[in-house]
Each structure stands twice: as structure tokens, then as C-alpha cells.
Short mmCIF file of C-alpha atoms and ligand atoms in Angstrom, two decimals:
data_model
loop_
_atom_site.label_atom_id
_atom_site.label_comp_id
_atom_site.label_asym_id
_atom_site.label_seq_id
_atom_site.Cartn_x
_atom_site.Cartn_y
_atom_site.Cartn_z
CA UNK W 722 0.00 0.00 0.00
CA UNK W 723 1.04 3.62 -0.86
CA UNK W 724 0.72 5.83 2.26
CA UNK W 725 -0.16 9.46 1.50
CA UNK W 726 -1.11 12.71 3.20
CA UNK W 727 -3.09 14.79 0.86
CA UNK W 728 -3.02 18.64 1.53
CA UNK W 729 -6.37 19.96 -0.37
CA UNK W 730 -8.87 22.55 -0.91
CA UNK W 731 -12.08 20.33 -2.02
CA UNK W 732 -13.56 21.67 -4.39
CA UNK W 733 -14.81 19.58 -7.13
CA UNK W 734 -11.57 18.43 -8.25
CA UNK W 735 -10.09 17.67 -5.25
CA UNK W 736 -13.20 15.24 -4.27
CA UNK W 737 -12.84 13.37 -7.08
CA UNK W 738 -9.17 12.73 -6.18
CA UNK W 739 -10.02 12.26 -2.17
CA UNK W 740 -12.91 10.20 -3.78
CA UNK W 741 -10.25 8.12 -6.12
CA UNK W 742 -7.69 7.56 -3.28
CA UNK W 743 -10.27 6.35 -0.81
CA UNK W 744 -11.45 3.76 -3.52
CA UNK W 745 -8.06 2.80 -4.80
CA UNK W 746 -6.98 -0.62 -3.33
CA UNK W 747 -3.36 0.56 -3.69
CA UNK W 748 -3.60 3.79 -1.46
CA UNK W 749 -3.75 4.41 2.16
CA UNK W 750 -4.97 7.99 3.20
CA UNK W 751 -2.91 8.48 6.37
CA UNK W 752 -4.54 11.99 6.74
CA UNK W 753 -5.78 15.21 5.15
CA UNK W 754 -4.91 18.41 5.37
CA UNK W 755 -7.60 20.93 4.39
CA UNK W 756 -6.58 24.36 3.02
CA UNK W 757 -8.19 27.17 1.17
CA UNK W 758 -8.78 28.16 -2.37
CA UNK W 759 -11.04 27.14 -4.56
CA UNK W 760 -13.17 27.12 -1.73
CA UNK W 761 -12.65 28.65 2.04
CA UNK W 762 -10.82 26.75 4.38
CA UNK W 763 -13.90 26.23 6.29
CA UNK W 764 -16.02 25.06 3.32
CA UNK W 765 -12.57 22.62 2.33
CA UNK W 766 -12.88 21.15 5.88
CA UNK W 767 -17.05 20.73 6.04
CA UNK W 768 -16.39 19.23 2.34
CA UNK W 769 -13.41 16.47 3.25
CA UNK W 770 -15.83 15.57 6.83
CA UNK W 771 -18.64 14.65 4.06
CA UNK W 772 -16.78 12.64 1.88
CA UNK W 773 -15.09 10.85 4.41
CA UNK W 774 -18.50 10.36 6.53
CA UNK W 775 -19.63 9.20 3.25
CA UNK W 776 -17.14 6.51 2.68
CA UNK W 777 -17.25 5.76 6.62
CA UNK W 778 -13.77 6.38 7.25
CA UNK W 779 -13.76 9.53 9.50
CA UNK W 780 -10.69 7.44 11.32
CA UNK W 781 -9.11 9.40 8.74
CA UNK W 782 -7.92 12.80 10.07
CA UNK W 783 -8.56 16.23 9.19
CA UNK W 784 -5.75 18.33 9.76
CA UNK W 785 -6.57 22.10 9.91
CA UNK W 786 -4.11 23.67 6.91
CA UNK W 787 -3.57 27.44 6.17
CA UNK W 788 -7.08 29.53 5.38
CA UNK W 789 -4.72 32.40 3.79
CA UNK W 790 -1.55 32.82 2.02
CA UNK W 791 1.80 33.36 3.78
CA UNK W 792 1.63 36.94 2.96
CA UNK W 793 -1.90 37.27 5.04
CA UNK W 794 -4.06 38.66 2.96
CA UNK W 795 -7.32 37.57 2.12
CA UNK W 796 -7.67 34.88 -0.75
CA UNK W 797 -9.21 34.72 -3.50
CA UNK W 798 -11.66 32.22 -3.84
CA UNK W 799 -13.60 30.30 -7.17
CA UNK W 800 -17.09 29.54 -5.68
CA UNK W 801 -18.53 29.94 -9.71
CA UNK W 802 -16.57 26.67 -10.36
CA UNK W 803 -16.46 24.37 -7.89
CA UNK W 804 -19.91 25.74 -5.43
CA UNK W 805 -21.70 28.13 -3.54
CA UNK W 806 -23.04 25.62 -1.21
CA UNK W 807 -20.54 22.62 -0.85
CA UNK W 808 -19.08 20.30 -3.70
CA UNK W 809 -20.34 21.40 -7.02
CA UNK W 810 -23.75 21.29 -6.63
CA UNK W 811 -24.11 19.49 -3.78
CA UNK W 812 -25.59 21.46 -1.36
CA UNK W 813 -23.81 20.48 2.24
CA UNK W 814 -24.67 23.84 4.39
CA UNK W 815 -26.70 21.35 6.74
CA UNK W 816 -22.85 18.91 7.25
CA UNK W 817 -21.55 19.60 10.58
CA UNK W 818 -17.78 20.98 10.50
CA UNK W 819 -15.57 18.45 11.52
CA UNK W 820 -12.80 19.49 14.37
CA UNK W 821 -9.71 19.06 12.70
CA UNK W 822 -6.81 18.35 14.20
CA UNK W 823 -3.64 21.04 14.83
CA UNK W 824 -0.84 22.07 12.14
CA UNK W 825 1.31 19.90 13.88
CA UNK W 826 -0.64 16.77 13.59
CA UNK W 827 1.26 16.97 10.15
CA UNK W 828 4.67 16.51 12.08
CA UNK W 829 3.15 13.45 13.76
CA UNK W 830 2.00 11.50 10.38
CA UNK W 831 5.41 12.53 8.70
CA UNK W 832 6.82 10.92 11.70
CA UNK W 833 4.67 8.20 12.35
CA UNK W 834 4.98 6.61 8.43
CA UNK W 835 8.58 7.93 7.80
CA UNK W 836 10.11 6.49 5.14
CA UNK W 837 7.26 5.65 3.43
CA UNK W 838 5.05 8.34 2.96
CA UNK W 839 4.22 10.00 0.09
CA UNK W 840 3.07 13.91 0.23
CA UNK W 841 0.20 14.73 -2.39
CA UNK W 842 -0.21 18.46 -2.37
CA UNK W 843 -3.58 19.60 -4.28
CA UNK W 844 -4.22 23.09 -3.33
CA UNK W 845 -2.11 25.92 -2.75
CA UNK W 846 1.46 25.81 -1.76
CA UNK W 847 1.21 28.00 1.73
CA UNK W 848 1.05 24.81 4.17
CA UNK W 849 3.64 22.76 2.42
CA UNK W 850 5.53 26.07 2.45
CA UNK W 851 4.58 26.30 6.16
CA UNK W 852 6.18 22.69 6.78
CA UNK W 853 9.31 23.82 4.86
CA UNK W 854 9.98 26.96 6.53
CA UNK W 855 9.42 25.66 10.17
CA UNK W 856 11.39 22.19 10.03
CA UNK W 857 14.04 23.28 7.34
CA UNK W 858 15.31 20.14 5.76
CA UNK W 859 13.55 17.79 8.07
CA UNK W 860 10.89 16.95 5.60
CA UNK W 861 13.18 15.99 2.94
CA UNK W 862 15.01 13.42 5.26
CA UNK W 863 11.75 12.10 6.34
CA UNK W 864 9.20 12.12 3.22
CA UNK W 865 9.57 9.45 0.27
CA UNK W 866 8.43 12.11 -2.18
CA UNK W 867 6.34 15.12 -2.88
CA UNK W 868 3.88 15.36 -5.73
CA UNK W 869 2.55 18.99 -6.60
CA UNK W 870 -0.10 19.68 -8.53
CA UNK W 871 1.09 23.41 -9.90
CA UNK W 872 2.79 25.33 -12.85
CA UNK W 873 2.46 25.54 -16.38
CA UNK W 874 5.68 25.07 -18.64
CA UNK W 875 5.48 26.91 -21.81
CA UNK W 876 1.51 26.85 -21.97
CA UNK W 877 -1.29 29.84 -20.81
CA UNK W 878 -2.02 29.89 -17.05
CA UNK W 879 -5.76 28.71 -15.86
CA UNK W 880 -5.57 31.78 -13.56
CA UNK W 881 -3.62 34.47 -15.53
CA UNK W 882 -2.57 34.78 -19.06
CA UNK W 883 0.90 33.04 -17.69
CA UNK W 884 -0.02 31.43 -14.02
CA UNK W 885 -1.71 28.03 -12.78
CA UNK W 886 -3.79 28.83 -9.78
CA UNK W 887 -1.93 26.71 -6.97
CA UNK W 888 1.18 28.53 -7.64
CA UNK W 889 -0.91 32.57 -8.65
CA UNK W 890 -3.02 31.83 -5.23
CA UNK W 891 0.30 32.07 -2.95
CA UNK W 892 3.12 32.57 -5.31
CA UNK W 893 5.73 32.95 -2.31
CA UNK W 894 4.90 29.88 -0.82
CA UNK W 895 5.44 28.16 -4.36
CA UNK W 896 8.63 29.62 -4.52
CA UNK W 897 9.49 28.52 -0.91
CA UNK W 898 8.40 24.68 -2.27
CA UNK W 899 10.40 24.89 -5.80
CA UNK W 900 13.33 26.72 -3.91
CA UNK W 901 14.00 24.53 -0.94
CA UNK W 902 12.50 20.99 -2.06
CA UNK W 903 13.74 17.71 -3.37
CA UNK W 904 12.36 14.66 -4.71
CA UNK W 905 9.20 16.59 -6.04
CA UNK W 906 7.21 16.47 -9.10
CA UNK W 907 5.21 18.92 -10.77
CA UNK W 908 1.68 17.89 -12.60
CA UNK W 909 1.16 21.19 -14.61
CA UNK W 910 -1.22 22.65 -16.90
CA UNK W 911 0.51 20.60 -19.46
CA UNK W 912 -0.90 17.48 -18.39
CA UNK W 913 -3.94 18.51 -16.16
CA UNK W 914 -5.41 20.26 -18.87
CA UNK W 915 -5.98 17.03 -20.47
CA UNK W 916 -7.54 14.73 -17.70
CA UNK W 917 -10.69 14.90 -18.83
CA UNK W 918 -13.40 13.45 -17.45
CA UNK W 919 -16.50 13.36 -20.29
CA UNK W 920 -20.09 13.59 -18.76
CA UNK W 921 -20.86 10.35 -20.36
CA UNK W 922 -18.25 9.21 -18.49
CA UNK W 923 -20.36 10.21 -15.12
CA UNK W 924 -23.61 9.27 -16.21
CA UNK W 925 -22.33 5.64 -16.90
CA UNK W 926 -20.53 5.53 -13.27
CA UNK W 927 -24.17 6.76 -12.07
CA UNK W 928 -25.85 4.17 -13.54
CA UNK W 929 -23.73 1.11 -13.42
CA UNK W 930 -21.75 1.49 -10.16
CA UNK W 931 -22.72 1.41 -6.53
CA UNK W 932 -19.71 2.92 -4.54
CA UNK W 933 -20.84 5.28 -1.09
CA UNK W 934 -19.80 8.22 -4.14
CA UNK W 935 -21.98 6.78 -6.41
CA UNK W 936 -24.88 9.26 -5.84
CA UNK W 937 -22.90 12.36 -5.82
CA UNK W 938 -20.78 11.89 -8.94
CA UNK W 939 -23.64 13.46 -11.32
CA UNK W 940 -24.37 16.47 -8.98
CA UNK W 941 -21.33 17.36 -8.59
CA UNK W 942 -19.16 17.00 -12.04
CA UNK W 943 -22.49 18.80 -13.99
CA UNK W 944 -22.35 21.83 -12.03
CA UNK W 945 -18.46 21.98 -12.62
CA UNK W 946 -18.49 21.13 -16.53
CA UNK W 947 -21.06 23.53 -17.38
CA UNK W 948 -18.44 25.83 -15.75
CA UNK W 949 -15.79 24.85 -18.12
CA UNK W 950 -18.39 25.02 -21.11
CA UNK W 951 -18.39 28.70 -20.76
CA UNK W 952 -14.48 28.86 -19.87
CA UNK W 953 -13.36 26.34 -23.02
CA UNK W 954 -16.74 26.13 -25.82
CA UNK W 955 -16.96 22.86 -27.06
CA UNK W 956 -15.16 20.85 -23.98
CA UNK W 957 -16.79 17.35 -23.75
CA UNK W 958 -16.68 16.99 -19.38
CA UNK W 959 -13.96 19.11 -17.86
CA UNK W 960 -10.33 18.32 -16.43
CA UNK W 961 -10.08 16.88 -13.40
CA UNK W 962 -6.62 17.80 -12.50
CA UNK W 963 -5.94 16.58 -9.18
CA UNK W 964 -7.03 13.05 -9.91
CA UNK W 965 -3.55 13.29 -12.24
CA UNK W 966 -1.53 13.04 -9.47
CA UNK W 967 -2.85 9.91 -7.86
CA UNK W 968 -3.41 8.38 -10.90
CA UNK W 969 0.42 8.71 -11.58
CA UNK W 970 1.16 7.39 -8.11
CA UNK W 971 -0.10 4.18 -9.06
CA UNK W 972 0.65 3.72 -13.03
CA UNK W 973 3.62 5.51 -13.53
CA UNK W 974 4.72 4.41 -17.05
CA UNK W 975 2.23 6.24 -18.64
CA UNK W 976 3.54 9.50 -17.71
CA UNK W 977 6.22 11.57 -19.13
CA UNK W 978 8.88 13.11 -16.64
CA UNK W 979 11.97 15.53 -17.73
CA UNK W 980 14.56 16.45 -14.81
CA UNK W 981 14.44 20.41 -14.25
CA UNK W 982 15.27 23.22 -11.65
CA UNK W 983 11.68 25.02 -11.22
CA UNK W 984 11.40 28.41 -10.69
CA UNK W 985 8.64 30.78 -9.74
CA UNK W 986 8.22 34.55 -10.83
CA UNK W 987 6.53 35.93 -6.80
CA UNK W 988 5.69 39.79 -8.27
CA UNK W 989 4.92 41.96 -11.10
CA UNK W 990 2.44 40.88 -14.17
CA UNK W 991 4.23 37.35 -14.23
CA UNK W 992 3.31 37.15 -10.93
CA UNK W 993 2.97 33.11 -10.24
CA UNK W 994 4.73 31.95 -13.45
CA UNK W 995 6.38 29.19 -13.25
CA UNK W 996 9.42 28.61 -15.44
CA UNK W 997 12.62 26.20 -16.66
CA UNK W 998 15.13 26.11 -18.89
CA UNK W 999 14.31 23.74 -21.88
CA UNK W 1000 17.16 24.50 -24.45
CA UNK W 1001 18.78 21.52 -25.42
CA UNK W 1002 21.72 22.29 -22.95
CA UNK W 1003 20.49 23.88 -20.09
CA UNK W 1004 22.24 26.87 -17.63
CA UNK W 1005 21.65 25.33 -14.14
CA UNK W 1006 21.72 27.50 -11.08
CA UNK W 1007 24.37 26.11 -8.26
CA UNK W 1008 23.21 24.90 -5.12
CA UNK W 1009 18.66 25.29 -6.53
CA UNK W 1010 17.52 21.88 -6.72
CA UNK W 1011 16.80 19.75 -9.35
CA UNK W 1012 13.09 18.16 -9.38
CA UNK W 1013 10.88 16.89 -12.43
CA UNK W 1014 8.09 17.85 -14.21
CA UNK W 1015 5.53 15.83 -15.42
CA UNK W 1016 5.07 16.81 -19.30
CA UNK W 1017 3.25 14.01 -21.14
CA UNK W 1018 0.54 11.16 -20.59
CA UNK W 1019 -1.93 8.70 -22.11
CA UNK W 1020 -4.95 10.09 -21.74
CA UNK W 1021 -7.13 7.17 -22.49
CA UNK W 1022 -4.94 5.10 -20.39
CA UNK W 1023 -5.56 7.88 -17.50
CA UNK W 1024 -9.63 8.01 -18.27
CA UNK W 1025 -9.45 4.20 -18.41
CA UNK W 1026 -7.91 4.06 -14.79
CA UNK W 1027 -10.37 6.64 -13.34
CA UNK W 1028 -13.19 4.74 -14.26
CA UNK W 1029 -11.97 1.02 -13.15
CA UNK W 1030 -11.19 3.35 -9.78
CA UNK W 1031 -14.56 4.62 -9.35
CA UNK W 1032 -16.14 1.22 -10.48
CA UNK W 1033 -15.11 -0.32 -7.11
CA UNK W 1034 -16.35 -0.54 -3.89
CA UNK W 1035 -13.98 -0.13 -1.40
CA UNK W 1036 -14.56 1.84 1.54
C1 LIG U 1776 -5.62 23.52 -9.54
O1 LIG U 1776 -6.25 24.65 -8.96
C2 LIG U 1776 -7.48 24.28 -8.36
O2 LIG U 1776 -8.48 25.03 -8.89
C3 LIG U 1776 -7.73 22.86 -8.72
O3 LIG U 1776 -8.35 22.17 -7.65
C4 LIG U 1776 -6.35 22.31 -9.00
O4 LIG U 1776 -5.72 21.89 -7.82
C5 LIG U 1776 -5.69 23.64 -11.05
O5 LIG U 1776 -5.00 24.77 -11.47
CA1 LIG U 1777 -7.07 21.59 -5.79
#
């Protein structure tokens, strides 16, 4: 079994990934940290409580993550696209908050399934940044590996012209990540963009299987593709990026990795851009560490995956 600690800001997303781990026989959820972003940090905490309550594992805990960026300031926040009222359009006003656990319940997993664990960060980089900036190099030595979902290589932004939103939404903290870490990847744009889930897709999962999720599948991806309908005319379902990254955990070869030093612009119009150098011989900066970025993937074998995933009943 893969043991991993998923930071997240659930969002539609980011259920579907919670949704896919929980149902994976490969992965073991060791904990989740809830953060803001595409929703508030309250909302990402009531969110996680109902999917785990769902699946009947609320032995799984809820660690209370950062509800602004480093810098303090309020966040900005995409209610339009993944709910006013919960997931999608699920409406969970009437779900009790769950009482998460301290920051440092995060020290206590890392510590508990050191060497072994596996750090899935979905949302933005401020508690992951938080971790790095308060233990130093303590992480590295302890971690297996850290998976980001962030950045965009040579391709638009989702939130500016030039920025992905995990890295725009606390661009410091991003840079404190790309800066200090080792033994990450980065899923950007590049290959999120492309994990698309169809509504067919859904409808067939909501007719055919009977997983706790079963029910909520339909509410929740229609509300969020019609979003992208208006964002990208024409899409057929919408990408559901942070599944990516767990998807990749557990069928590596059909991803494409390149070695790279990542760097991230914190100010200015490029504010959140993420960048690296991809001329054929490469200027590398001394002592900045060297990570990889994920740049390629079958997408049928990656829409084939999600839906053996969701057509089990694990929980
Ligand atoms: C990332 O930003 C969030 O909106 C999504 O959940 C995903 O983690 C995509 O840019
Ligand atoms: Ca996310």
C-alpha cells in the first residue's frame, strides 16, 4: 500500500481525487490536510468531513491547513466553479464541520509513516511552504516524495494569461516549495489540462456502479463542466486535474517526466509563473535543486484508470 497525506482545498476536483484515493486498493490515506482556495478553508474542511462520513472512514484525520496565504491577505476564492453551497452542486450547508486536528498533527504523520510516505499536495502551496519553513530540511530526510499539482511550462495559465492557480493563489509559498525541495514532481497545466473526465463518463458511473460516491458523482461534475463550457466552448466533461496526481502514483509508465530546476516569478504581471530552462543544454543555477516535471501522458490510459477506480467498492 502507498501511504499518503493529501493537503487539499475540495472543491470539485479535489473530491474526485479524495474520492479516487479512498477507492483505490493501492492507497492508504494516512490523513488530510484541508486548506483554502477554490473554496474557504472552512467550506474545504465541512467538504473532506462529508466525503469521508460518506465513505465511513472519519478514522481518517482532518488536519486544519492554512485559510490564507503566507503573505496574510485575504484569498481569492472560485465559488462559480467548484460551489456556492458545498461540492459542485451538492448542497452540504446542513454537514456539521468536523474538528480538525492542529498544524502539527502533520509533524506526527510525517513521523509516524517515515520512510514511506508519500506527500500529495492539491491546493495551494502556503502549508507545504509552512512545513518547509518551520522544520528546514527535516521533511526531505523524512518524506519518500512530494507530488505537486502546480505550474504551467510553456503553456497559458488557468488563472492568468501566464499562471496556474496553486502557484498565482500564494506565489511565495510556491517559490518557498520549488526553492527549498527535493524529490518533487510537478503535474502542470501541461498534463492537467488534459484529464478529462467526459459527462458520459459520469452518467455511466451513475448508472452502473454502486460505490458510497456513487450518488454524488452526477451532482457534482455537472455543475463543474457547465463551468468549463463557458471557460473552453466545445469541452466534452472538464479536467479533473488533481485526480492526475494519484493516478500517476499508481501507473507511472504512462507518464512523461523531464529532470528540471523550477522556478517561480513571486511579483509583477508574471506574478505566479512558473518557469525552466528547456534548451537543449540547459544553464543550471548552483546549489537550486533539481526536481521533475511531469510533461506528457496517455490520456485514455488515464480516463481508463479513473473509471476502473470509481467502479469499485472499497470503503
Ligand atoms: C488547480 O487549482 C485548483 O483550482 C484545482 O483544484 C487544482 O488543484 C488547477 O489549477
Ligand atoms: Ca485543488
Amino acid at each position: 500500500m502507498k501511504k499518503i497525506l493529501i493537503f487539499a482545498d475540495p472543491g470539485v476536483d479535489d473530491a474526485f481525487a479524495i474520492m479516487y484515493a479512498l477507492l483505490h486498493p493501492e492507497l492508504e490515506v494516512v490523513g488530510i490536510v484541508c486548506d483554502y482556495g477554490n473554496v474557504s478553508h472552512s467550506a474545504a474542511c465541512r467538504n473532506t468531513n462529508f466525503l469521508l462520513k460518506l465513505a465511513d472512514r472519519e478514522d481518517i484525520p482532518i488536519i486544519n491547513g492554512s485559510s490564507t496565504p503566507l503573505s496574510g491577505t485575504d484569498p481569492q476564492l472560485f465559488p462559480e466553479i467548484h460551489g456556492y453551497k458545498g461540492i459542485g452542486g451538492l448542497d452540504l450547508t446542513h454537514v456539521q464541520p468536523p474538528l480538525p486536528y492542529p498544524f502539527y498533527k502533520i509533524y506526527e504523520l510525517i513521523e509516524q509513516y517515515a520512510p514511506e510516505l508519500t506527500i500529495v499536495n492539491l491546493s495551494r502551496l502556503t502549508s507545504l511552504a509552512r512545513v518547509f519553513i518551520e522544520t528546514g530540511s527535516w521533511i526531505q530526510q523524512k518524506v519518500k516524495d512530494i507530488l505537486i499539482m502546480g505550474g504551467a511550462f510553456l503553456v497559458p495559465g488557468n488563472w492568468t494569461p501566464l499562471a496556474e492557480a496553486n502557484v498565482c493563489g500564494d506565489s511565495q509559498a510556491a517559490w518557498v516549495v520549488a526553492s527549498k525541495g527535493k524529490n518533487m514532481t510537478f503535474v502542470p497545466l501541461n498534463v492537467s489540462n488534459r484529464a478529462i473526465i467526459s459527462n458520459k463518463m459520469i452518467d455511466h458511473l451513475s448508472t452502473y456502479t454502486q460505490t458510497p460516491f456513487t450518488p454524488i458523482l452526477k451532482p457534482i461534475m455537472d455543475f463543474y463542466s457547465n463551468k468549463y463550457k463557458e471557460i473552453i466552448p466545445g469541452i466534452q466533461g472538464a479536467p479533473l486535474h488533481d485526480v492526475t496526481l494519484l493516478s500517476y502514483l499508481t501507473d507511472k509508465a504512462s507518464f512523461l517526466l523531464v529532470q528540471k530546476q523550477v522556478f517561480v516569478v513571486t511579483d509583477g504581471l508574471a506574478n505566479g509563473m512558473t518557469f525552466a530552462d528547456f534548451r537543449p543544454d540547459p544553464e543550471m543555477v548552483p546549489t537550486y535543486p533539481v526536481n521533475q516535471i511531469m510533461l506528457d501522458f496517455s490520456m485514455e490510459q488515464f480516463q481508463n484508470d479513473f473509471m476502473k477506480v470509481f467502479s469499485r467498492d472499497r470503503p
